[in-house]
GROMACS .gro file of C-alpha atoms in nm:
model
  202
    1UNK     CA    1  -0.002  -0.005  -0.004
    2UNK     CA    2   0.286   0.250   0.084
    3UNK     CA    3   0.456   0.174  -0.236
    4UNK     CA    4   0.144   0.211  -0.443
    5UNK     CA    5   0.068   0.550  -0.270
    6UNK     CA    6   0.421   0.663  -0.342
    7UNK     CA    7   0.375   0.579  -0.704
    8UNK     CA    8   0.050   0.755  -0.725
    9UNK     CA    9   0.214   1.071  -0.579
   10UNK     CA   10   0.500   1.043  -0.840
   11UNK     CA   11   0.241   1.014  -1.118
   12UNK     CA   12   0.068   1.338  -1.013
   13UNK     CA   13   0.368   1.557  -0.990
   14UNK     CA   14   0.300   1.894  -1.159
   15UNK     CA   15   0.405   1.921  -1.538
   16UNK     CA   16   0.522   2.277  -1.478
   17UNK     CA   17   0.782   2.392  -1.229
   18UNK     CA   18   0.970   2.699  -1.167
   19UNK     CA   19   1.337   2.743  -1.245
   20UNK     CA   20   1.383   2.771  -0.866
   21UNK     CA   21   1.210   2.429  -0.798
   22UNK     CA   22   1.413   2.264  -1.081
   23UNK     CA   23   1.740   2.414  -0.941
   24UNK     CA   24   1.639   2.285  -0.582
   25UNK     CA   25   1.610   1.940  -0.744
   26UNK     CA   26   1.941   1.972  -0.931
   27UNK     CA   27   2.118   2.088  -0.601
   28UNK     CA   28   1.986   1.775  -0.418
   29UNK     CA   29   2.133   1.555  -0.689
   30UNK     CA   30   2.461   1.721  -0.651
   31UNK     CA   31   2.478   1.688  -0.278
   32UNK     CA   32   2.358   1.330  -0.277
   33UNK     CA   33   2.568   1.204  -0.574
   34UNK     CA   34   2.834   1.445  -0.662
   35UNK     CA   35   2.853   1.724  -0.927
   36UNK     CA   36   2.922   1.483  -1.214
   37UNK     CA   37   2.577   1.316  -1.142
   38UNK     CA   38   2.383   1.636  -1.254
   39UNK     CA   39   2.272   1.549  -1.611
   40UNK     CA   40   1.966   1.641  -1.786
   41UNK     CA   41   1.857   1.283  -1.787
   42UNK     CA   42   1.877   1.244  -1.402
   43UNK     CA   43   1.744   1.586  -1.353
   44UNK     CA   44   1.435   1.499  -1.575
   45UNK     CA   45   1.369   1.204  -1.354
   46UNK     CA   46   1.418   1.393  -1.040
   47UNK     CA   47   1.196   1.698  -1.122
   48UNK     CA   48   0.931   1.539  -1.353
   49UNK     CA   49   1.004   1.757  -1.656
   50UNK     CA   50   1.124   1.630  -1.990
   51UNK     CA   51   1.487   1.650  -2.091
   52UNK     CA   52   1.403   1.866  -2.388
   53UNK     CA   53   1.226   2.121  -2.166
   54UNK     CA   54   1.538   2.135  -1.931
   55UNK     CA   55   1.770   2.182  -2.219
   56UNK     CA   56   1.556   2.468  -2.352
   57UNK     CA   57   1.571   2.643  -2.015
   58UNK     CA   58   1.933   2.584  -1.932
   59UNK     CA   59   2.110   2.530  -2.257
   60UNK     CA   60   2.379   2.285  -2.178
   61UNK     CA   61   2.512   2.081  -1.872
   62UNK     CA   62   2.784   2.351  -1.785
   63UNK     CA   63   2.533   2.629  -1.776
   64UNK     CA   64   2.290   2.400  -1.569
   65UNK     CA   65   2.568   2.326  -1.315
   66UNK     CA   66   2.662   2.699  -1.290
   67UNK     CA   67   2.292   2.808  -1.227
   68UNK     CA   68   2.250   2.536  -0.975
   69UNK     CA   69   2.551   2.652  -0.771
   70UNK     CA   70   2.454   3.013  -0.817
   71UNK     CA   71   2.130   2.913  -0.670
   72UNK     CA   72   2.308   2.753  -0.374
   73UNK     CA   73   2.491   3.077  -0.320
   74UNK     CA   74   2.172   3.269  -0.320
   75UNK     CA   75   2.044   3.041  -0.049
   76UNK     CA   76   2.372   3.079   0.168
   77UNK     CA   77   2.348   3.457   0.130
   78UNK     CA   78   1.989   3.461   0.248
   79UNK     CA   79   2.064   3.235   0.542
   80UNK     CA   80   2.357   3.435   0.645
   81UNK     CA   81   2.172   3.759   0.636
   82UNK     CA   82   1.878   3.605   0.830
   83UNK     CA   83   2.094   3.483   1.096
   84UNK     CA   84   2.298   3.793   1.118
   85UNK     CA   85   1.973   3.997   1.180
   86UNK     CA   86   1.868   3.759   1.451
   87UNK     CA   87   2.164   3.711   1.666
   88UNK     CA   88   2.271   3.966   1.942
   89UNK     CA   89   2.568   4.195   1.859
   90UNK     CA   90   2.794   4.027   2.111
   91UNK     CA   91   3.083   3.795   2.080
   92UNK     CA   92   2.840   3.516   2.189
   93UNK     CA   93   2.606   3.619   1.902
   94UNK     CA   94   2.907   3.577   1.672
   95UNK     CA   95   2.954   3.213   1.784
   96UNK     CA   96   2.582   3.163   1.753
   97UNK     CA   97   2.589   3.280   1.391
   98UNK     CA   98   2.865   3.054   1.294
   99UNK     CA   99   2.742   2.752   1.475
  100UNK     CA  100   2.413   2.794   1.295
  101UNK     CA  101   2.582   2.806   0.967
  102UNK     CA  102   2.758   2.476   1.056
  103UNK     CA  103   2.436   2.298   1.121
  104UNK     CA  104   2.395   2.206   0.736
  105UNK     CA  105   2.723   2.018   0.710
  106UNK     CA  106   2.592   1.693   0.844
  107UNK     CA  107   2.836   1.408   0.912
  108UNK     CA  108   3.170   1.346   0.752
  109UNK     CA  109   3.055   1.179   0.439
  110UNK     CA  110   2.827   1.485   0.371
  111UNK     CA  111   3.107   1.715   0.447
  112UNK     CA  112   3.338   1.529   0.210
  113UNK     CA  113   3.090   1.542  -0.063
  114UNK     CA  114   3.060   1.915  -0.003
  115UNK     CA  115   3.431   1.954  -0.086
  116UNK     CA  116   3.354   1.832  -0.436
  117UNK     CA  117   3.099   2.110  -0.474
  118UNK     CA  118   3.352   2.355  -0.344
  119UNK     CA  119   3.594   2.232  -0.620
  120UNK     CA  120   3.327   2.336  -0.877
  121UNK     CA  121   3.303   2.671  -0.719
  122UNK     CA  122   3.682   2.724  -0.741
  123UNK     CA  123   3.693   2.631  -1.103
  124UNK     CA  124   3.435   2.882  -1.211
  125UNK     CA  125   3.529   3.264  -1.199
  126UNK     CA  126   3.173   3.359  -1.159
  127UNK     CA  127   3.131   3.124  -0.860
  128UNK     CA  128   3.457   3.236  -0.709
  129UNK     CA  129   3.337   3.587  -0.720
  130UNK     CA  130   3.021   3.483  -0.528
  131UNK     CA  131   3.232   3.313  -0.263
  132UNK     CA  132   3.441   3.628  -0.211
  133UNK     CA  133   3.122   3.844  -0.187
  134UNK     CA  134   2.993   3.606   0.084
  135UNK     CA  135   3.317   3.633   0.280
  136UNK     CA  136   3.275   4.002   0.289
  137UNK     CA  137   2.911   3.974   0.401
  138UNK     CA  138   3.005   3.727   0.670
  139UNK     CA  139   3.298   3.932   0.793
  140UNK     CA  140   3.083   4.237   0.795
  141UNK     CA  141   2.820   4.050   1.007
  142UNK     CA  142   3.073   3.936   1.258
  143UNK     CA  143   3.263   4.245   1.314
  144UNK     CA  144   2.985   4.455   1.489
  145UNK     CA  145   2.955   4.162   1.752
  146UNK     CA  146   3.299   4.287   1.889
  147UNK     CA  147   3.206   4.653   1.885
  148UNK     CA  148   3.167   4.641   2.274
  149UNK     CA  149   3.494   4.467   2.311
  150UNK     CA  150   3.765   4.739   2.348
  151UNK     CA  151   4.095   4.653   2.190
  152UNK     CA  152   3.971   4.379   1.958
  153UNK     CA  153   4.162   4.353   1.631
  154UNK     CA  154   4.031   4.573   1.351
  155UNK     CA  155   3.990   4.269   1.112
  156UNK     CA  156   3.816   4.057   1.388
  157UNK     CA  157   3.545   3.950   1.151
  158UNK     CA  158   3.787   3.799   0.896
  159UNK     CA  159   3.996   3.648   1.181
  160UNK     CA  160   3.689   3.464   1.330
  161UNK     CA  161   3.546   3.361   0.985
  162UNK     CA  162   3.899   3.217   0.916
  163UNK     CA  163   3.913   3.031   1.254
  164UNK     CA  164   3.562   2.897   1.177
  165UNK     CA  165   3.673   2.753   0.844
  166UNK     CA  166   3.974   2.599   0.997
  167UNK     CA  167   3.789   2.436   1.281
  168UNK     CA  168   3.562   2.259   1.020
  169UNK     CA  169   3.877   2.131   0.855
  170UNK     CA  170   4.035   2.002   1.167
  171UNK     CA  171   3.705   1.850   1.268
  172UNK     CA  172   3.685   1.647   0.940
  173UNK     CA  173   4.017   1.469   1.026
  174UNK     CA  174   3.878   1.343   1.353
  175UNK     CA  175   3.491   1.363   1.331
  176UNK     CA  176   3.419   1.189   1.650
  177UNK     CA  177   3.178   1.449   1.782
  178UNK     CA  178   2.892   1.630   1.606
  179UNK     CA  179   3.051   1.918   1.382
  180UNK     CA  180   2.830   2.197   1.562
  181UNK     CA  181   2.957   2.091   1.894
  182UNK     CA  182   3.310   2.088   1.778
  183UNK     CA  183   3.277   2.420   1.610
  184UNK     CA  184   3.113   2.594   1.909
  185UNK     CA  185   3.387   2.475   2.139
  186UNK     CA  186   3.655   2.580   1.916
  187UNK     CA  187   3.496   2.929   1.853
  188UNK     CA  188   3.428   3.002   2.224
  189UNK     CA  189   3.806   2.931   2.287
  190UNK     CA  190   3.898   3.170   2.006
  191UNK     CA  191   3.659   3.441   2.151
  192UNK     CA  192   3.806   3.383   2.495
  193UNK     CA  193   4.160   3.439   2.373
  194UNK     CA  194   4.062   3.731   2.169
  195UNK     CA  195   3.876   3.900   2.461
  196UNK     CA  196   4.158   3.828   2.705
  197UNK     CA  197   4.428   3.971   2.500
  198UNK     CA  198   4.208   4.274   2.428
  199UNK     CA  199   4.154   4.324   2.799
  200UNK     CA  200   4.525   4.319   2.864
  201UNK     CA  201   4.609   4.600   2.618
  202UNK     CA  202   4.713   4.930   2.780
   0.00000   0.00000   0.00000
């Protein structure tokens, strides 16, 4: 009965989907099976549209992949802005923001697959530009959290974002605890070191 119900649902999928819906399906394919798995044939099966329709919309595989990853950057930008507006402007708020951004990494297998997606970003100049812009957005969101910490480094936003990325990498070599727990502990120790050093400045 469950299998039949599932088949019925699959048969009643809408014949028209927005580009955003199609790109969400494409992004799921990339995250589940890697960037090379994104083909028009697989995407057609995943979203219910014909391969011809997808080719008409996206042109070729390279353009489809680029559009999909640009869509992913749009989502990360929106998530970053939303979180930045919600957390308190304190060092603890900066930690909260980065821990929340770490929630989507999942386990080590998911994180490792994400590195394949990062490889695609680094190969494409347009996607690299989006990454650089996100770095600026993130650093600008973190810096005000230390406005009430006299003596904190001028580039504290970049320093903290860099430490966060480093903590993700070191976690990946020994993923014995949940990534968010590891990141939170590492960031709290970073903040403690920064605030202690700032307090000691004459």
